[in-house]
Short mmCIF file of C-alpha atoms in Angstrom, two decimals:
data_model
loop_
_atom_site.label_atom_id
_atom_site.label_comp_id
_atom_site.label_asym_id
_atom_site.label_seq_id
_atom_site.Cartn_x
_atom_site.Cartn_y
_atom_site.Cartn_z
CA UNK A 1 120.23 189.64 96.73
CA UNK A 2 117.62 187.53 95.25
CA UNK A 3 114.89 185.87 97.96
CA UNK A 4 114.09 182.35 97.97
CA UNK A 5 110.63 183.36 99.34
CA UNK A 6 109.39 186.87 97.69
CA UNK A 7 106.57 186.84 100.27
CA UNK A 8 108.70 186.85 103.27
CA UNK A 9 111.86 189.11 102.32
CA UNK A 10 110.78 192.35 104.29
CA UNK A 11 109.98 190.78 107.51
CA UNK A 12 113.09 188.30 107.16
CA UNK A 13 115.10 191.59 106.52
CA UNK A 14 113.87 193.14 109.76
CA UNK A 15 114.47 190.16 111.88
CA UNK A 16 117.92 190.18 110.43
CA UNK A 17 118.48 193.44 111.30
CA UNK A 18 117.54 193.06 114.86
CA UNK A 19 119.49 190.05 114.91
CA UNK A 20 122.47 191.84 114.06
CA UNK A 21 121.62 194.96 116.74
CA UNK A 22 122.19 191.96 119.21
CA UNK A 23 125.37 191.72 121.23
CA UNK A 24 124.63 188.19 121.55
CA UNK A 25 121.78 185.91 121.07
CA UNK A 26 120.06 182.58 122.49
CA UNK A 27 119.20 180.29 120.03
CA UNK A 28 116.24 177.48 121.12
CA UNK A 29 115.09 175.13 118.71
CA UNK A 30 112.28 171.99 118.65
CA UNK A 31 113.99 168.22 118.50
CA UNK A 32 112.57 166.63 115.14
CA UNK A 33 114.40 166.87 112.07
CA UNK A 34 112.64 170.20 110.84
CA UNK A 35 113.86 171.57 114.56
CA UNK A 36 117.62 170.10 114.55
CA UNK A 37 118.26 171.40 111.15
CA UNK A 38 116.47 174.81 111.64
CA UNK A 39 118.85 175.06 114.84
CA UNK A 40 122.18 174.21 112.17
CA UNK A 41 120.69 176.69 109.33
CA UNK A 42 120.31 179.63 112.01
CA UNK A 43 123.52 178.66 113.88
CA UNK A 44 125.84 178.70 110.99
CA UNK A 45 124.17 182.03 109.50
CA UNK A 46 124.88 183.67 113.27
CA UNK A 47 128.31 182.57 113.22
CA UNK A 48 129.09 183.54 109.43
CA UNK A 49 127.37 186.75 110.22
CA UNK A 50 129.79 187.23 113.03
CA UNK A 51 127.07 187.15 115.84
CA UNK A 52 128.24 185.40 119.40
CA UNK A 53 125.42 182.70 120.27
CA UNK A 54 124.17 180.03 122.63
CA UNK A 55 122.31 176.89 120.99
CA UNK A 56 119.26 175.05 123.51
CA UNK A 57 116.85 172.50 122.71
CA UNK A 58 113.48 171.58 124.09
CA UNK A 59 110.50 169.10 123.28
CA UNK A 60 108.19 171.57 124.45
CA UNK A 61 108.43 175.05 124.46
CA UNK A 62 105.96 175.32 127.46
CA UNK A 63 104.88 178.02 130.21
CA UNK A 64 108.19 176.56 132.13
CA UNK A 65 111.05 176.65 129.54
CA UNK A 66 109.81 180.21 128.18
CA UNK A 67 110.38 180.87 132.01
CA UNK A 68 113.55 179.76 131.92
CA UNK A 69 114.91 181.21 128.96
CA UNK A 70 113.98 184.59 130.52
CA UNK A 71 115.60 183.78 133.51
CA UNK A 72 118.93 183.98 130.71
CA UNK A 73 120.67 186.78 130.46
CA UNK A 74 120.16 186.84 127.03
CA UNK A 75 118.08 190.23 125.94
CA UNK A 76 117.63 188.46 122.44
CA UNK A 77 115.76 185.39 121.96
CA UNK A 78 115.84 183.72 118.60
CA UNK A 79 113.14 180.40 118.68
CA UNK A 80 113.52 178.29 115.27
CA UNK A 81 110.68 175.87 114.69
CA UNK A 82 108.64 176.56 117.65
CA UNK A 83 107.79 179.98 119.06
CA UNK A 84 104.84 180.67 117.08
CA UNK A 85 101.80 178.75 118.94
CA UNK A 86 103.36 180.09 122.22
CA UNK A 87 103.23 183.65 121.34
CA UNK A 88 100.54 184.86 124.09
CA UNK A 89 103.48 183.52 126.68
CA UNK A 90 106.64 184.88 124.68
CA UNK A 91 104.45 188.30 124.16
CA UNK A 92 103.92 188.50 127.87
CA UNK A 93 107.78 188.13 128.95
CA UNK A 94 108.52 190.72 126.36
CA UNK A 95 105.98 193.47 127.56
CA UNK A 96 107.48 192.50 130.53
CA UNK A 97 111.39 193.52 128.92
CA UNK A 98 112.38 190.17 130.12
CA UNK A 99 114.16 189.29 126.11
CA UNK A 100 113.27 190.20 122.52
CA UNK A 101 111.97 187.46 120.91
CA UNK A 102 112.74 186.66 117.20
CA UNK A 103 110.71 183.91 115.55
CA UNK A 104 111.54 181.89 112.39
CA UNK A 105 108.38 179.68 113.16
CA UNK A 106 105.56 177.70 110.57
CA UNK A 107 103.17 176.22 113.04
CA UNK A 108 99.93 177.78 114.04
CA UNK A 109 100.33 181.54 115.65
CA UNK A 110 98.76 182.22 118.45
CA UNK A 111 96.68 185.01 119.04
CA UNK A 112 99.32 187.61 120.68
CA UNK A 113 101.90 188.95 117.48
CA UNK A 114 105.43 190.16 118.01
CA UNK A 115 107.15 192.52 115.43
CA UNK A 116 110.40 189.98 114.50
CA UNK A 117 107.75 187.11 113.41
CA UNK A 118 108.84 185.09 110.61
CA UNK A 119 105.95 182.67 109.10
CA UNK A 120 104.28 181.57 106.39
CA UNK A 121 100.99 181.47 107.98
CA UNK A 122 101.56 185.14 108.11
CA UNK A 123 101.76 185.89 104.65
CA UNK A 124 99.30 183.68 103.14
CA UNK A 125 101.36 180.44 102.49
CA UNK A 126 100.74 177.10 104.26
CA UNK A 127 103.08 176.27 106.93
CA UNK A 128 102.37 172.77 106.92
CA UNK A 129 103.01 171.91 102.95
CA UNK A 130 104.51 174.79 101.30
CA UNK A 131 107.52 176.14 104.14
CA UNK A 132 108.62 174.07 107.17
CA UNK A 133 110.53 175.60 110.10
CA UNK A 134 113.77 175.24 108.50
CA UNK A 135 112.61 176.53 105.44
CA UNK A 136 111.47 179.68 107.09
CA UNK A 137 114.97 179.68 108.88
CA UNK A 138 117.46 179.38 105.80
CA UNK A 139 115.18 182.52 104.28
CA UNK A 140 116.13 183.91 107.69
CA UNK A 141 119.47 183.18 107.25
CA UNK A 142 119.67 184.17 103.68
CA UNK A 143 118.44 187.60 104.52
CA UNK A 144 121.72 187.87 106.96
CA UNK A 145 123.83 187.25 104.14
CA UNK A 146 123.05 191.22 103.19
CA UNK A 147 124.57 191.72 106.79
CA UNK A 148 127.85 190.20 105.80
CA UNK A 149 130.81 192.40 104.33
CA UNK A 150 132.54 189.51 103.00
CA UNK A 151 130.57 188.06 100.42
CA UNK A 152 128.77 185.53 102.51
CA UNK A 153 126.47 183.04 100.81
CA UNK A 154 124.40 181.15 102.73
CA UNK A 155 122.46 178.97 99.99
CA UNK A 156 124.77 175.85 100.63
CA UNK A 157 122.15 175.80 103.90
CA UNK A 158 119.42 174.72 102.00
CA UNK A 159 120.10 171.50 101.46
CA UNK A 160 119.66 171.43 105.57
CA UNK A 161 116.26 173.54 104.72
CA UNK A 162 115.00 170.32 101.84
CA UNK A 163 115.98 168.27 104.76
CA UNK A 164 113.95 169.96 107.22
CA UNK A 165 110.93 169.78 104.66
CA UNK A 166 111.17 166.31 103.92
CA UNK A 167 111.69 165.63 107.34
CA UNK A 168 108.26 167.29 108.31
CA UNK A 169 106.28 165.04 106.01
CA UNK A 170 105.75 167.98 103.58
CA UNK A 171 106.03 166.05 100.17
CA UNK A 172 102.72 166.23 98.42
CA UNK A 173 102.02 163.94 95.52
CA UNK A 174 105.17 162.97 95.35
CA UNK A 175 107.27 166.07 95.72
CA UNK A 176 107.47 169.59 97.75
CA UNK A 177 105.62 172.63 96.81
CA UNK A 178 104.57 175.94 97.03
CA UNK A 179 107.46 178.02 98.78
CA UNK A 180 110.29 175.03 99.23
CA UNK A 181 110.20 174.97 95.84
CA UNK A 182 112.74 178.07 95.35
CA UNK A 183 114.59 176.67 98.09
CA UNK A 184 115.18 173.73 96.40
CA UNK A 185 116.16 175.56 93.06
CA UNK A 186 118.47 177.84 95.11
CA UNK A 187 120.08 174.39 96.35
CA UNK A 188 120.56 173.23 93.16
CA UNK A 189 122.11 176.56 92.36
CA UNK A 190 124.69 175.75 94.67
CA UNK A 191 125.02 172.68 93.82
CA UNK A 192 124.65 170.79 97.22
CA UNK A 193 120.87 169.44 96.10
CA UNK A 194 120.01 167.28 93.42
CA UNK A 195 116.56 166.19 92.08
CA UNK A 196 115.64 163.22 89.94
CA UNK A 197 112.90 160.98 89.30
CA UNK A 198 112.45 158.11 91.25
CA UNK A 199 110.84 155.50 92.97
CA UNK A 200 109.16 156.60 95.69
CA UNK A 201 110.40 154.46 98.95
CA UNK A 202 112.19 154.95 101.93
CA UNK A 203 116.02 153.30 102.06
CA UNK A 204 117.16 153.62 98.51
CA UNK A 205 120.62 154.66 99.27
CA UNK A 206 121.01 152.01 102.41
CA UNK A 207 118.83 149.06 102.72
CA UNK A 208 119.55 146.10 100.60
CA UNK A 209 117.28 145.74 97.42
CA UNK A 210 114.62 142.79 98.91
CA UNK A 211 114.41 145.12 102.02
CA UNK A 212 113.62 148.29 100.10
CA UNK A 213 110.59 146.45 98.49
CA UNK A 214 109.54 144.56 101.08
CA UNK A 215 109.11 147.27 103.31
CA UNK A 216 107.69 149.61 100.74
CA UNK A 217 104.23 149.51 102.53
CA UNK A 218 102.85 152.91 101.60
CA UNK A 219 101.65 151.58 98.18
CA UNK A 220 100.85 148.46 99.20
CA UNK A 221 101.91 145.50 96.75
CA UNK A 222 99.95 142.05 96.79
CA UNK A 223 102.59 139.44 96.92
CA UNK A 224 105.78 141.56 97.54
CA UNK A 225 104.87 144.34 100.48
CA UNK A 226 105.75 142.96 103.24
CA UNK A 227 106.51 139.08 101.69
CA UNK A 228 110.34 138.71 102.02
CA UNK A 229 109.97 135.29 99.63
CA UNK A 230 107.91 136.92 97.23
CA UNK A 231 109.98 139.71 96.91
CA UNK A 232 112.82 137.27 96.33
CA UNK A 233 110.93 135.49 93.73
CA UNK A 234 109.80 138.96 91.80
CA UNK A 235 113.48 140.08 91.90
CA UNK A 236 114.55 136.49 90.67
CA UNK A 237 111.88 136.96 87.64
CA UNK A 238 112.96 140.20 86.52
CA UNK A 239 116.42 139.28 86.23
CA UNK A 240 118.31 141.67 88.96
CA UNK A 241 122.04 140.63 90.53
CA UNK A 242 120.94 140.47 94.36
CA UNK A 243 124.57 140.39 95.26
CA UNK A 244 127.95 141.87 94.06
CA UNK A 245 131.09 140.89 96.56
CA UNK A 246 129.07 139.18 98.59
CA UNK A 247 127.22 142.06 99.98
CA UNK A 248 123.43 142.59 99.27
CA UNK A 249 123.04 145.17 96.36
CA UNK A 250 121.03 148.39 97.07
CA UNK A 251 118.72 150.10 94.92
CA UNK A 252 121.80 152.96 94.59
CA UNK A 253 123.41 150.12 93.33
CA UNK A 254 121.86 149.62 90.58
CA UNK A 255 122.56 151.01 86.78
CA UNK A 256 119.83 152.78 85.47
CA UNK A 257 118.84 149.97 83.00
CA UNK A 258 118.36 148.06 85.74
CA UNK A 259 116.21 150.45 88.39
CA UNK A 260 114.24 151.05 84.88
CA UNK A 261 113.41 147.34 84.89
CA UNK A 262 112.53 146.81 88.41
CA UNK A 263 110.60 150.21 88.55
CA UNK A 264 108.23 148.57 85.10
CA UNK A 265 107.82 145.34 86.92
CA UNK A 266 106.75 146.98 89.83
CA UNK A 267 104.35 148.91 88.06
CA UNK A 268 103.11 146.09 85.84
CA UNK A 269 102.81 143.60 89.18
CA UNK A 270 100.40 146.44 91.13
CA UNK A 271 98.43 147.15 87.75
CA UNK A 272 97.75 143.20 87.74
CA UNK A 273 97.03 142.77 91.24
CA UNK A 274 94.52 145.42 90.75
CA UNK A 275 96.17 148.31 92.90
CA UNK A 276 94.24 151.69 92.16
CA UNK A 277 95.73 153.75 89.42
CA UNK A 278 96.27 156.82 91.62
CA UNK A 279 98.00 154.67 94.46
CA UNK A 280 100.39 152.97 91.74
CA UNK A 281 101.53 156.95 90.60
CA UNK A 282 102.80 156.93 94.37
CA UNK A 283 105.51 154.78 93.36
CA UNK A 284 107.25 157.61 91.72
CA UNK A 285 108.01 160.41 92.86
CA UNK A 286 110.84 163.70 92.95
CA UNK A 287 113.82 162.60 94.52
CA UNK A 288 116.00 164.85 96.80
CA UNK A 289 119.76 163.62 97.44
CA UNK A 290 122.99 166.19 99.04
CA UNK A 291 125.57 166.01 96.11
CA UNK A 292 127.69 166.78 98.55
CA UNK A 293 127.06 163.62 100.87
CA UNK A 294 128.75 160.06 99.74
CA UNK A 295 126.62 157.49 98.14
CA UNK A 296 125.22 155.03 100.07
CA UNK A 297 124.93 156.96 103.06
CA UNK A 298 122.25 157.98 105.07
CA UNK A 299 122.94 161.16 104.76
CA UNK A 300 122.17 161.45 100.77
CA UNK A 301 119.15 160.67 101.24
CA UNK A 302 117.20 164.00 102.30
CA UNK A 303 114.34 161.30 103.51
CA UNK A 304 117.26 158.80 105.73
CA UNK A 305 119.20 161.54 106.93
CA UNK A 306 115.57 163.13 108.66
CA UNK A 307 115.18 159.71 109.95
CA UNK A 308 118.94 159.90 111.54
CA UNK A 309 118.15 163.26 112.90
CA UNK A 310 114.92 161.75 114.65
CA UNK A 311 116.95 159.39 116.65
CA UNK A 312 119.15 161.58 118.49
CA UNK A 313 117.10 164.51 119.66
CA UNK A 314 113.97 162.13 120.68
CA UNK A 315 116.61 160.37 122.78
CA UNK A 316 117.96 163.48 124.52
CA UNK A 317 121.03 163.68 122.42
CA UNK A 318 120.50 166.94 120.45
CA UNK A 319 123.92 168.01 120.22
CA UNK A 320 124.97 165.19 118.23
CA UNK A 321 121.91 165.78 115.62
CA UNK A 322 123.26 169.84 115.06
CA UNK A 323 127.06 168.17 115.21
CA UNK A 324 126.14 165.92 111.81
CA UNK A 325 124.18 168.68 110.74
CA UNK A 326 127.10 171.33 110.69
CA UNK A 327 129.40 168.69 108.91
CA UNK A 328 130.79 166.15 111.66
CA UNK A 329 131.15 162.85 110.19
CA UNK A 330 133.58 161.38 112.62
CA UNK A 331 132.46 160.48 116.45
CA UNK A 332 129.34 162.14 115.80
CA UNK A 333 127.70 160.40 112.83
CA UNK A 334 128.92 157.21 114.21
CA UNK A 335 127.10 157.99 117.46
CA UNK A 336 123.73 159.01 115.43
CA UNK A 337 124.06 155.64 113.82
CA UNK A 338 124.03 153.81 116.94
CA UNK A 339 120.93 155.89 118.10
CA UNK A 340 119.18 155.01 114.74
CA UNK A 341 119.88 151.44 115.10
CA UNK A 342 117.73 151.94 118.56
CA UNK A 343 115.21 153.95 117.16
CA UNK A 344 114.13 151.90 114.18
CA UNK A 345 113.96 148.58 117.06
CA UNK A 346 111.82 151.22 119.47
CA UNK A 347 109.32 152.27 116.10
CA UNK A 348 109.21 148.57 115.06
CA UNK A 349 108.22 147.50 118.34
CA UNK A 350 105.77 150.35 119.10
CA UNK A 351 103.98 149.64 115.50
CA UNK A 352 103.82 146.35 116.63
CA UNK A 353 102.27 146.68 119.90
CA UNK A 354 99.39 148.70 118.18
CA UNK A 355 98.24 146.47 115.39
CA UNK A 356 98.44 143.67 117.99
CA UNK A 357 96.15 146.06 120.58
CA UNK A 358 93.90 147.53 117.99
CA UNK A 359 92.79 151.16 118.02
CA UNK A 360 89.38 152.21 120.14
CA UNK A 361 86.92 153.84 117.54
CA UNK A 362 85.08 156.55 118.21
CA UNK A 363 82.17 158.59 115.96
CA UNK A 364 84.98 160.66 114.10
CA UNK A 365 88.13 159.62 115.78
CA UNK A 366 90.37 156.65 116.68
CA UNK A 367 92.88 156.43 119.23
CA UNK A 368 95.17 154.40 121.22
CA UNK A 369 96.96 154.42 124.68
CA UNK A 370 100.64 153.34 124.96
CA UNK A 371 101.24 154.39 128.47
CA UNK A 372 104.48 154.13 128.91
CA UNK A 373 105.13 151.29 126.33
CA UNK A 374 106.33 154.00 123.90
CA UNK A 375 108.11 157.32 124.48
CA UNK A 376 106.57 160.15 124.17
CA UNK A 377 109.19 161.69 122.14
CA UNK A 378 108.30 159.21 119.32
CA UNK A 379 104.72 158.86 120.05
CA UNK A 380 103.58 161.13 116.72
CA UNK A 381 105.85 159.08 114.70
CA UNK A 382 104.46 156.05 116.02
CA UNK A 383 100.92 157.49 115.37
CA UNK A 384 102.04 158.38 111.46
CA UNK A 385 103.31 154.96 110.72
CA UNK A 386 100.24 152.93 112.32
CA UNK A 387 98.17 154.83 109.82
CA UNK A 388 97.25 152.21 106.48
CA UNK A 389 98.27 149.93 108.69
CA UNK A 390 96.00 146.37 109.53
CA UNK A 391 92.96 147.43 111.20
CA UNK A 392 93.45 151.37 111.25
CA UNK A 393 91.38 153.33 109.09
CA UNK A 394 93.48 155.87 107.19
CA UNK A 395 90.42 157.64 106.29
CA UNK A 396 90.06 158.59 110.36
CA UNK A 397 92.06 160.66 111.99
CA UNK A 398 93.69 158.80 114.98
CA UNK A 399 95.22 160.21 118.20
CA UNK A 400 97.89 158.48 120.05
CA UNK A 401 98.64 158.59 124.01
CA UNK A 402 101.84 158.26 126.08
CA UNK A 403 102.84 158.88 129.73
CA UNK A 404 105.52 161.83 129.71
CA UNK A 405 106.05 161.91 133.25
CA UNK A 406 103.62 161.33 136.81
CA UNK A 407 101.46 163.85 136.63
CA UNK A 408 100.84 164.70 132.48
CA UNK A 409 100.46 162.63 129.15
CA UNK A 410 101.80 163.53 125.40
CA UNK A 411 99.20 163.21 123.22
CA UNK A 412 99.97 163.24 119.19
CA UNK A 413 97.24 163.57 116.58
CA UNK A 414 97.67 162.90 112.95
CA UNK A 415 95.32 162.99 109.62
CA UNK A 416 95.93 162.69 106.04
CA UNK A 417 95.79 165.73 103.19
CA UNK A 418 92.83 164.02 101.72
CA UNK A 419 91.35 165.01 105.30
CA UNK A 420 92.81 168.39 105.45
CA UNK A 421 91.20 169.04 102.25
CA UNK A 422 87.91 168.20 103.08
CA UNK A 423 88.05 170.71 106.52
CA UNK A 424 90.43 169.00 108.82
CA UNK A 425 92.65 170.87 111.15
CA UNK A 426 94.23 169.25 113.78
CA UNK A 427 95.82 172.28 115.36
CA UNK A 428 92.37 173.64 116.16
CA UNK A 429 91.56 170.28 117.48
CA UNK A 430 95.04 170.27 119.51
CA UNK A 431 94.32 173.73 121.04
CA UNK A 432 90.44 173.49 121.84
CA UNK A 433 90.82 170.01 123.32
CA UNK A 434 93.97 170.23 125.48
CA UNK A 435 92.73 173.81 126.97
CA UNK A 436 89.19 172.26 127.64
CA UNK A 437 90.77 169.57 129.98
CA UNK A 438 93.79 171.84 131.47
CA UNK A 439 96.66 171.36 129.04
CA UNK A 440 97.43 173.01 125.77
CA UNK A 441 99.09 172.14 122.21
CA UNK A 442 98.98 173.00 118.82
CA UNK A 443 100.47 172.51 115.58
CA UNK A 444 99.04 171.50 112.04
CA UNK A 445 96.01 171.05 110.24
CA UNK A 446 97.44 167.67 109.52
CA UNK A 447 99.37 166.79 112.19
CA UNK A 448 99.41 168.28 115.89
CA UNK A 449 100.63 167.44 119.83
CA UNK A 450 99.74 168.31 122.48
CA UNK A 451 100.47 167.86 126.62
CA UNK A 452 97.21 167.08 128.90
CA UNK A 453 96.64 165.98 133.06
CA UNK A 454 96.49 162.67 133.77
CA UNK A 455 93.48 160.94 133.98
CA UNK A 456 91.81 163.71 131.53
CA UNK A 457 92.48 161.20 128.16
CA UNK A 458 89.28 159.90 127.84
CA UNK A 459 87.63 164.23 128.21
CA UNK A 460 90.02 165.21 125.68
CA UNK A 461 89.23 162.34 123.39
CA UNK A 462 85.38 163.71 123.91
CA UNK A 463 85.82 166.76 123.03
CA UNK A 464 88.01 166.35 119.85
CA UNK A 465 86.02 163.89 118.95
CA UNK A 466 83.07 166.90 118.75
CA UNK A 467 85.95 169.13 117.01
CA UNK A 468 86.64 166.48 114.20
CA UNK A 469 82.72 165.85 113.55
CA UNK A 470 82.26 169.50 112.97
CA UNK A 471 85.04 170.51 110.76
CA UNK A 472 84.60 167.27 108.68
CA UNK A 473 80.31 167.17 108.46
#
């Protein structure tokens, strides 16, 4: 059997095998996209390997819900997505013969190892760009094909794994790299993933066409980003049928004469407006749709169908992210659609509140508190959106704040990879920070979380402040 990731085929072999020692296992899984579809790729390699399982989810795999799991009686443990950071707790319950844990992680390990520990970070790749957590869980999964007597193949699950990727903001000029490549070709292979070049933007498959481009913020557009009338009147200039039945066209829609058109125009409008030449190559980019999935859909889309994924588990409705995940397009989907509706009013809202409060500056830093304004759930995304945006400096990292419950706040910390490259790492940050005020966290070098006391915002912003003017001097 060929590997998807060279680099990681022995220890995903071992894992497997222990997997497959188990009588039954406990699956627990993070809540973003990269966690719901790690949580489908592992659960629907356990079942087609013939291996009896339980599926949990948590937000944060913390001192409490490691407790809990080993309160199971579940002897094996398999964490997708998460596991990793939390490895000096994990490594204590197993000394303690409490479960055997199994991680198919790509965050940050901590210092305590395990011997079933799949991840990157372990191997010399880069969990945060080159192999998410579902990533790291389809190679799981692939090595349990070699498990199977009956032919199993398991690469129809990466088009969950591209998902995952996407989903964890791992495109890097313009498309995904260093290990997801292979799973991507492997995809391809089986035909359930498709790649293309494109225009870069969010909503080609769903949002009608003056929506698509006035939204398209991330290259930023004099005259048609965010102008709903001068998007009108650029569409109207180029020549484009806005409508066909009386519905809006989307950019799906479209022949490819016609995206060729609007994709030069584009192009020619941001040249003449004087938009830099490396921000106008971030209109075009690799393109990742499910050949499998109907047109039109969210779920085509590897970038919309992340986004549906992020509005049920951030709104305590995990089970119907896995359900639309492992293939439920009934009750399910139509539920997730409902959620999304909610989420995308909640992010618009919450991205409103902050350019209309402003961020507080510090030397290296700049933050903001929501309170209770904004879940914490969606806090990170929140934080990742406001970034560009009117009065935040992308060039500063920027940490966002919200209430999780009486006693503790969620705080979520993202950079850029033009920061990463010049030193920073926000999982140090995360770590050093949280523990230095009584909390704790972890994550990326670009983008990290972390759970702190009340009242102990304003230390923590101190002290990563002190991190962040170090790393980046």
């Amino acid at each position: 059997m060929s590997a998807p990731v060279p680099e990681l085929r022995e220890r995903a072999t071992a894992c497997a095998d222990r997997l497959c020692d188990a009588d039954e296992v406990l699956l627990a899984s993070h809540i973003d996209a990269d966690g719901l579809t790690s949580a489908a790729i592992a659960s629907s390699a356990l079942a087609r390997a013939g291996i009896p399982f339980e599926t949990v989810f948590s937000k944060q795999l913390d001192v409490e819900e490691i407790a809990s799991i080993a309160a199971t009686e579940y002897e094996t443990v398999l964490f997708t997505d998460f596991g990793s950071g939390q490895l000096d707790i994990i490594a204590e319950h197993e000394s303690a013969g409490d479960f055997t844990p199994v991680i198919a992680d790509h965050h940050q390990p901590a210092d305590a190892d395990t011997k079933f520990h799949l991840n990157p970070l372990l191997f010399g790749l880069d969990g945060s760009s080159e192999l998410s957590g579902a990533g790291a869980s389809y190679v799981l999964a692939r090595a349990l094909e070699s498990e199977n007597t009956d032919n199993t193949d398991n690469r129809d699950l990466a088009a969950l794994a591209v998902v995952g990727a996407v989903g964890d903001m791992q495109i890097s000029d313009g498309e995904l790299v260093g290990a997801n490549i292979g799973i991507v070709e492997e995809g391809i292979e089986a035909g359930v993933v498709e790649t293309g070049t494109d225009l870069a933007l969010y909503g080609k498959q769903t949002r009608p066409l003056p929506k698509l481009l006035e939204y398209a913020t991330d290259v930023y557009i004099p005259g048609i980003s965010n102008n709903k009338n001068g998007v009108l009147r650029f569409l109207d200039g180029v020549g484009i049928d806005l409508m066909e039945n009386g519905d809006w066209r989307r950019w799906v829609d479209l022949t490819d004469e016609e995206r060729q058109i609007v994709a030069s125009a584009l192009v020619k409008r941001a040249m003449r407006k004087g938009v830099p030449a490396a921000k106008i190559e971030g209109l075009v980019g690799t393109s990742y749709t499910l050949a499998a999935e109907e047109k039109g859909t969210e779920l085509r889309d590897v970038s919309e169908f992340s986004t549906l994924l992020n509005a049920t588990a951030r709104y305590e409705r995990a089970d119907v992210g896995l359900a639309v995940c492992l293939g439920d397009r009934g009750d399910a989907l139509e539920r997730a659609r409902t959620l999304l509706t909610n989420h995308r009013r909640n992010l618009s809202e919450a991205i409103n509140w902050v350019q209309t409060e402003g961020v507080t500056r510090e030397e290296n830093v700049q933050w903001f508190h929501a309170e209770d304004r904004v879940r914490e759930t969606i806090v990170g995304i929140v934080a990742g959106m406001a970034v560009g945006a009117d009065g935040i400096d992308r060039g500063t990292p920027i940490f966002a704040f919200a209430d999780k419950n009486e006693d503790e706040v969620k705080v979520s910390g993202r950079g850029t990879p033009g920061l990463t490259r010049e030193g920073l790492d926000l999982s140090v940050v995360m770590k050093e920070a949280s523990r230095a005020v009584g909390g704790d966290g972890g994550g990326h070098n670009v983008a990290a979380g972390a759970t702190v006391p009340k009242g102990t915002e304003s230390a923590f912003i101190e002290r990563a402040d002190e991190i962040v003017g170090e790393q980046l001097e």
